[in-house]
Amino acid sequence: MIIAEHLYTSSDVQAQRLAWITAKSLVDAIAANGQARLLVSGGSTPKAFFAALSKEALAWERVTIGLVDDRCVESFDPSSNAKLVGENLLVGEAFGATFQPLFDPELGVEKSAQWAAGAALRPDVVVLGLGGDGHTASLFPGSPQLEQGLSADAAPVIAAEPTMEPMVTRLTHSGPFLAQASRVFLHFEGAGKREVYEDARLRDQPSTTPISWFLHHPDCPVETFWAP
Ligand code: 6PG
């Protein structure tokens, strides 16, 4: 469910503010548990957020950063989220954080999914993106794995076939796994995605708008961060 909505006049202010709130959440988790786990999404939206977060001074050596989802490609592939995070977030102050990838080319898709599922620990903070088709993570409308990825008995990590380019198999954390995070931030921009979001707020129809599953889940604490 939506527990807060943060609306900004510019994406730069949004990125700075989201970075500060994420850093504060990690500091709180470290104070409480001695460590913190952050899962982030890929795409184009998070770059400014990653840059701002990488400048935050905190005990990054106690933070493990993982991926909400990734494409099953080599880590040097331009579409790799591991590459995106390595180049934009695991730098500066955040260089000392531990990174946990999802896909290992040497293991292949299924064994990587099994390994990642076994290594999955409850995240403190999850940052979700939003696609123009209402997808989040790699939970796509029309994907054969969507129902599995949102089912109560879903594994923490599953393989999923996208319905948008690049059409490569992905690994994604499942909805129930992501929903158990202490804080879930939905980070998106633009009028088109705002319309998708407003529709998802009103209509709980995960089969056509997967993000609505999170917005209407009683135990998933979603805070939205939007800028024009
Ligand atoms: C990804 C994520 C995807 C992303 C949205 C938004 O790795 O790309 O799976 O859910 O968060 O597609 O992407 P943009 O920020 O590029 O619009």
CSV table of C-alpha atoms and ligand atoms in Angstrom, one decimal:
chain,number,residue,atom,x,y,z
A,1,MET,CA,0.0,0.0,0.0
A,2,ILE,CA,1.0,3.6,-0.5
A,3,ILE,CA,2.2,5.1,2.8
A,4,ALA,CA,3.6,8.4,1.4
A,5,GLU,CA,3.8,10.3,-1.9
A,6,HIS,CA,6.7,12.7,-2.5
A,7,LEU,CA,6.2,15.0,-5.5
A,8,TYR,CA,9.1,17.2,-6.8
A,9,THR,CA,9.4,20.0,-9.3
A,10,SER,CA,12.6,18.6,-10.8
A,11,SER,CA,14.2,15.3,-11.2
A,12,ASP,CA,17.5,16.6,-9.7
A,13,VAL,CA,15.8,17.6,-6.4
A,14,GLN,CA,13.9,14.2,-6.5
A,15,ALA,CA,17.2,12.3,-6.9
A,16,GLN,CA,18.9,14.2,-4.1
A,17,ARG,CA,16.0,13.8,-1.8
A,18,LEU,CA,15.6,10.1,-2.5
A,19,ALA,CA,19.4,9.6,-2.0
A,20,TRP,CA,19.2,11.3,1.4
A,21,ILE,CA,16.2,9.3,2.5
A,22,THR,CA,17.8,6.0,1.3
A,23,ALA,CA,21.0,6.9,3.1
A,24,LYS,CA,19.1,7.7,6.3
A,25,SER,CA,17.3,4.3,6.0
A,26,LEU,CA,20.6,2.5,5.6
A,27,VAL,CA,22.1,4.3,8.6
A,28,ASP,CA,19.0,3.3,10.7
A,29,ALA,CA,19.3,-0.3,9.6
A,30,ILE,CA,23.0,-0.4,10.5
A,31,ALA,CA,22.2,1.1,13.9
A,32,ALA,CA,19.6,-1.6,14.5
A,33,ASN,CA,21.2,-4.6,12.9
A,34,GLY,CA,24.8,-3.9,12.3
A,35,GLN,CA,24.3,-4.1,8.6
A,36,ALA,CA,22.0,-3.0,5.8
A,37,ARG,CA,20.7,-4.5,2.5
A,38,LEU,CA,19.7,-2.3,-0.4
A,39,LEU,CA,18.1,-3.6,-3.7
A,40,VAL,CA,18.1,-1.2,-6.6
A,41,SER,CA,16.5,-1.3,-10.1
A,42,GLY,CA,18.1,-0.5,-13.4
A,43,GLY,CA,17.0,1.6,-16.3
A,44,SER,CA,17.7,5.3,-17.1
A,45,THR,CA,15.8,6.9,-14.2
A,46,PRO,CA,18.1,5.9,-11.3
A,47,LYS,CA,21.4,7.4,-12.7
A,48,ALA,CA,21.1,10.7,-10.9
A,49,PHE,CA,19.9,9.0,-7.8
A,50,PHE,CA,22.9,6.6,-7.8
A,51,ALA,CA,25.3,9.5,-8.3
A,52,ALA,CA,23.8,11.4,-5.3
A,53,LEU,CA,23.7,8.3,-3.1
A,54,SER,CA,27.3,7.4,-3.8
A,55,LYS,CA,28.2,10.8,-2.2
A,56,GLU,CA,26.5,10.0,1.1
A,57,ALA,CA,29.0,9.4,4.0
A,58,LEU,CA,27.9,6.3,5.9
A,59,ALA,CA,29.4,2.9,7.0
A,60,TRP,CA,29.2,1.5,3.4
A,61,GLU,CA,31.4,-1.4,4.5
A,62,ARG,CA,28.3,-2.6,6.4
A,63,VAL,CA,26.0,-2.3,3.3
A,64,THR,CA,25.2,-5.0,0.8
A,65,ILE,CA,23.8,-3.7,-2.5
A,66,GLY,CA,21.9,-6.1,-4.7
A,67,LEU,CA,19.7,-5.8,-7.8
A,68,VAL,CA,15.9,-5.9,-7.9
A,69,ASP,CA,16.4,-7.5,-11.3
A,70,ASP,CA,18.9,-7.9,-14.1
A,71,ARG,CA,19.3,-9.2,-17.6
A,72,CYS,CA,21.1,-12.5,-18.1
A,73,VAL,CA,24.0,-11.0,-19.9
A,74,GLU,CA,27.8,-10.5,-19.3
A,75,SER,CA,28.6,-7.9,-16.7
A,76,PHE,CA,30.3,-5.8,-19.4
A,77,ASP,CA,27.1,-5.8,-21.6
A,78,PRO,CA,25.6,-2.3,-21.9
A,79,SER,CA,22.2,-3.6,-20.8
A,80,SER,CA,23.6,-5.1,-17.6
A,81,ASN,CA,22.3,-3.6,-14.4
A,82,ALA,CA,25.3,-4.9,-12.6
A,83,LYS,CA,27.4,-2.7,-15.0
A,84,LEU,CA,25.1,0.3,-14.4
A,85,VAL,CA,25.4,0.0,-10.6
A,86,GLY,CA,29.1,-0.7,-10.7
A,87,GLU,CA,29.7,2.5,-12.8
A,88,ASN,CA,27.3,4.8,-11.1
A,89,LEU,CA,26.7,3.7,-7.5
A,90,LEU,CA,29.7,1.7,-6.3
A,91,VAL,CA,31.9,4.7,-6.6
A,92,GLY,CA,33.0,7.5,-4.3
A,93,GLU,CA,31.8,7.1,-0.7
A,94,ALA,CA,29.9,4.0,-1.6
A,95,PHE,CA,32.9,2.2,-3.2
A,96,GLY,CA,33.3,0.1,0.0
A,97,ALA,CA,29.8,-1.4,-0.2
A,98,THR,CA,29.5,-5.1,-1.0
A,99,PHE,CA,27.8,-5.9,-4.3
A,100,GLN,CA,25.7,-9.0,-4.8
A,101,PRO,CA,24.9,-9.7,-8.5
A,102,LEU,CA,22.0,-11.7,-9.7
A,103,PHE,CA,23.3,-13.4,-12.8
A,104,ASP,CA,26.5,-15.4,-13.1
A,105,PRO,CA,27.3,-16.3,-16.8
A,106,GLU,CA,29.3,-19.3,-15.6
A,107,LEU,CA,26.2,-20.7,-13.8
A,108,GLY,CA,23.7,-19.9,-16.4
A,109,VAL,CA,20.1,-18.7,-15.9
A,110,GLU,CA,18.6,-21.5,-13.7
A,111,LYS,CA,21.6,-22.1,-11.5
A,112,SER,CA,22.0,-18.3,-11.0
A,113,ALA,CA,18.4,-18.1,-10.0
A,114,GLN,CA,18.8,-20.9,-7.5
A,115,TRP,CA,22.0,-19.4,-6.1
A,116,ALA,CA,20.4,-15.9,-5.8
A,117,ALA,CA,17.3,-17.3,-4.2
A,118,GLY,CA,19.4,-19.1,-1.7
A,119,ALA,CA,21.4,-16.0,-0.9
A,120,ALA,CA,18.4,-13.7,-0.7
A,121,LEU,CA,18.0,-12.0,2.6
A,122,ARG,CA,15.2,-9.7,3.6
A,123,PRO,CA,16.1,-6.2,2.3
A,124,ASP,CA,15.9,-3.1,4.4
A,125,VAL,CA,15.4,-0.8,1.4
A,126,VAL,CA,14.1,-1.6,-2.1
A,127,VAL,CA,14.0,1.0,-4.9
A,128,LEU,CA,11.6,0.1,-7.7
A,129,GLY,CA,11.3,1.7,-11.1
A,130,LEU,CA,8.2,1.9,-13.2
A,131,GLY,CA,7.8,1.1,-16.9
A,132,GLY,CA,5.4,2.8,-19.2
A,133,ASP,CA,3.5,-0.5,-19.5
A,134,GLY,CA,3.1,-0.7,-15.7
A,135,HIS,CA,5.9,-3.2,-15.1
A,136,THR,CA,8.3,-3.0,-12.2
A,137,ALA,CA,11.3,-5.1,-11.6
A,138,SER,CA,11.1,-7.7,-14.4
A,139,LEU,CA,7.5,-8.4,-13.7
A,140,PHE,CA,5.9,-7.6,-17.0
A,141,PRO,CA,2.3,-7.6,-18.1
A,142,GLY,CA,1.8,-10.5,-20.5
A,143,SER,CA,4.9,-12.3,-19.3
A,144,PRO,CA,4.4,-16.1,-18.8
A,145,GLN,CA,6.1,-15.7,-15.4
A,146,LEU,CA,4.1,-12.8,-14.1
A,147,GLU,CA,1.6,-14.9,-12.1
A,148,GLN,CA,4.4,-17.0,-10.6
A,149,GLY,CA,6.4,-13.9,-9.7
A,150,LEU,CA,3.4,-12.4,-7.8
A,151,SER,CA,2.2,-15.6,-6.1
A,152,ALA,CA,2.4,-16.1,-2.4
A,153,ASP,CA,4.7,-19.1,-2.7
A,154,ALA,CA,7.0,-17.5,-5.3
A,155,ALA,CA,10.7,-18.2,-4.9
A,156,PRO,CA,12.7,-15.1,-3.9
A,157,VAL,CA,14.3,-15.0,-7.4
A,158,ILE,CA,12.8,-16.3,-10.6
A,159,ALA,CA,13.8,-16.2,-14.3
A,160,ALA,CA,11.4,-14.1,-16.4
A,161,GLU,CA,10.9,-13.4,-20.1
A,162,PRO,CA,10.4,-9.7,-20.8
A,163,THR,CA,7.8,-8.3,-23.1
A,164,MET,CA,9.9,-5.3,-24.1
A,165,GLU,CA,13.4,-4.8,-25.6
A,166,PRO,CA,16.0,-6.0,-25.0
A,167,MET,CA,14.3,-9.3,-25.3
A,168,VAL,CA,16.8,-11.2,-23.2
A,169,THR,CA,15.9,-13.5,-20.3
A,170,ARG,CA,16.0,-11.8,-16.9
A,171,LEU,CA,16.3,-12.7,-13.3
A,172,THR,CA,14.0,-10.8,-10.9
A,173,HIS,CA,13.2,-10.8,-7.3
A,174,SER,CA,9.5,-11.8,-6.8
A,175,GLY,CA,6.8,-9.5,-5.6
A,176,PRO,CA,6.4,-11.2,-2.1
A,177,PHE,CA,10.1,-11.1,-1.5
A,178,LEU,CA,10.4,-7.4,-2.4
A,179,ALA,CA,7.2,-6.5,-0.5
A,180,GLN,CA,8.8,-7.7,2.8
A,181,ALA,CA,11.3,-4.9,2.8
A,182,SER,CA,11.2,-2.3,5.6
A,183,ARG,CA,11.0,0.5,3.0
A,184,VAL,CA,9.9,0.3,-0.6
A,185,PHE,CA,10.6,3.4,-2.8
A,186,LEU,CA,8.9,3.7,-6.2
A,187,HIS,CA,11.1,6.1,-8.2
A,188,PHE,CA,9.7,7.3,-11.5
A,189,GLU,CA,9.4,10.4,-13.7
A,190,GLY,CA,7.2,12.0,-16.4
A,191,ALA,CA,3.6,12.6,-17.2
A,192,GLY,CA,3.1,9.3,-19.0
A,193,LYS,CA,4.2,7.2,-16.1
A,194,ARG,CA,2.2,9.4,-13.7
A,195,GLU,CA,-0.9,8.4,-15.6
A,196,VAL,CA,0.1,4.7,-15.3
A,197,TYR,CA,0.6,5.2,-11.6
A,198,GLU,CA,-2.7,7.0,-11.0
A,199,ASP,CA,-4.5,4.3,-12.9
A,200,ALA,CA,-2.7,1.6,-10.8
A,201,ARG,CA,-3.6,3.5,-7.6
A,202,LEU,CA,-7.3,3.2,-8.5
A,203,ARG,CA,-7.4,-0.3,-10.1
A,204,ASP,CA,-5.8,-3.3,-8.5
A,205,GLN,CA,-5.1,-5.2,-11.7
A,206,PRO,CA,-1.7,-6.8,-11.5
A,207,SER,CA,-2.2,-8.9,-14.7
A,208,THR,CA,-2.2,-5.7,-16.8
A,209,THR,CA,-0.4,-3.3,-14.4
A,210,PRO,CA,2.0,-5.3,-12.2
A,211,ILE,CA,2.9,-2.2,-10.2
A,212,SER,CA,-0.6,-2.2,-8.8
A,213,TRP,CA,0.1,-5.4,-6.9
A,214,PHE,CA,2.6,-3.5,-4.8
A,215,LEU,CA,0.4,-0.4,-4.4
A,216,HIS,CA,-2.5,-2.5,-3.1
A,217,HIS,CA,-0.5,-5.1,-1.1
A,218,PRO,CA,-1.5,-4.6,2.6
A,219,ASP,CA,1.9,-5.3,3.9
A,220,CYS,CA,4.1,-3.5,1.3
A,221,PRO,CA,5.1,0.0,2.5
A,222,VAL,CA,5.3,1.9,-0.8
A,223,GLU,CA,6.6,5.5,-0.8
A,224,THR,CA,6.4,7.1,-4.3
A,225,PHE,CA,9.0,9.6,-5.6
A,226,TRP,CA,7.8,11.4,-8.7
A,227,ALA,CA,9.1,14.3,-10.8
A,228,PRO,CA,7.9,15.8,-14.1
B,1,6PG,C1,15.3,-2.4,-15.4
B,1,6PG,C2,14.1,-2.6,-14.5
B,1,6PG,C3,12.9,-1.8,-14.9
B,1,6PG,C4,13.0,-0.3,-14.9
B,1,6PG,C5,11.8,0.3,-15.6
B,1,6PG,C6,12.0,1.8,-15.7
B,1,6PG,O1,16.3,-3.1,-15.0
B,1,6PG,O2,15.2,-1.8,-16.4
B,1,6PG,O3,13.8,-3.9,-14.6
B,1,6PG,O4,11.8,-2.2,-14.1
B,1,6PG,O5,13.0,0.1,-13.5
B,1,6PG,O6,11.8,-0.3,-16.9
B,1,6PG,O7,13.1,2.0,-16.6
B,1,6PG,P1,13.5,3.5,-17.0
B,1,6PG,O8,14.0,4.2,-15.8
B,1,6PG,O9,14.6,3.3,-18.0
B,1,6PG,O10,12.3,4.1,-17.6
